[in-house]
């Protein structure tokens, strides 16, 4: 607690110094008056504001705006000046200085009317001296988490949110079976009683050597003080979590490495299959967001002091702190956000405490609160497009059935999850098992190999954000009897998305689409899960030379697609997901780039071509001199790419194939597994083809099996 008398004396000295560092315009602004009455000032173009570096107020505005630009990779002041926008508007009131700058529509991801905004908040002690309420006032962060503040968030949630955020102890079927937890008082592992109140930890293991529970040490780890005796083997993140749980007045902690038998495959599988129950029933989930591995500790606990970038600004004798982006929109730079297992741990938890170097963030089903701003209890923000599936209202206007009202949520989850990384490729469905359990238990959607059986005709439409490759098990993986089928996104490595697939703009064209579990095909040693499709099938050539480059709506990555050609060589569609062929040393490049013949199976038709979508407006066709040209473009942002001139025919030769509604056909691109059709097909990509070209190819209706 800051001493108000010494604080006021310091404020007076700062006031005298800062008045000499204000420009003429800012000197006339009475912050104390505006904070009580609220007002807005047009500071002019941000580039001009940034040039007045001698002025403390202009410098504050410039630093706030620049920090936000860096966070979201926005254009430079010079680029914004040339675009004719970028005037800086400053609003003072409600204990903060708010800065907003309209964005040009040329920004990646920016559209008309979008505004870049950031705030600096009046420090709470200074707000009290002015007689203002403390709502939206700022806190000066220290190196440690304020446990009293965290407890106040939890207590407020307990009092106001009832069953929405709080699990009812002993609810039938809700509690995980055979659950082990750490008793932080007795410093050992114990079997949890039904309805036990525990805190869970979500962290990155990071491949380090650490103490784990096994059949050999299970009995010893259940003895009081066992974790103290094994202190050298207990990683920092576990020690810090135990200290934090005790500091919050709680007793039990769940951590995967110490609460699941790691060397018992049967018990391990049983525990993994109930991850939904583990995290849904946790009293709180601690998220080690800034920790790179298990020995990195929890930010803000004794062993790992926070390294906050918070700044304190002094203006007219008042102190302001900038509101930190504790959970920024782009979280790809954090190791925790890149790991597949942490996705479901975050999504399934009803209440989360994010511990970062920038501060602490408490998020429940109704609140999203930060420790750098006083008493803000705002509606929860979906930082990963992760609305809870058990709260879906199926009666959404425009959808033909409840199952399709849910499909966009499923599609968002697959997009977010598929970009994450796994140490063991075989864990792709294990790390999604908790999500799958919620879909099945709450809504009756069973996910087979990651796809919903009730919406299979739409779920097969997944598309790679870039090139993807088949998922294979490495020799270090746990024993597994099979691979994931090619028709599932889980069978491939790489981020995928669904785009605008849905009942309003997609019509199914298949006569039959169904799953066949335990299907024994000729040439396969073990039964597989196959998809049986009865639909029109035709053969087309896919070019390996003409490549289509576009900024995708997923992570602003540059995607690569290949051209589909009819018998006359006219480009009539695009293919996504096909790998660019590698050129062997003894193989001529011309031979490697020769078109390949594929079987295309009709899935559906769309009411418009992708060229009409906003993200395709910047797309380019490029005829490659070598495949390395395309590989060099992958993963690079638009600003880094030397784009060829924009062609007028985008995906199709428009002179031959006009862009008309419901002319775009969505097709699976397949290749046979063997010489005979009875051996089944494998998916190798997905494409869009013009209906006129499709009809000209004389497609035949056939029943095929995709494995």
Coordinates of C-alpha atoms in Angstrom, one line a residue, residues 75 79 83 103-110 638:
X75 CA 1.5 -0.3 -41.0
X79 CA 2.3 4.3 -44.7
X83 CA -3.3 6.3 -47.0
X103 CA -6.9 2.0 -39.7
X104 CA -6.5 2.0 -43.4
X105 CA -8.3 -0.8 -45.3
X106 CA -5.0 -1.8 -46.8
X107 CA -3.8 -3.4 -43.5
X108 CA -3.8 -7.1 -43.3
X109 CA -6.9 -8.1 -41.5
X110 CA -8.3 -4.6 -41.4
X638 CA 2.3 -10.4 -47.7

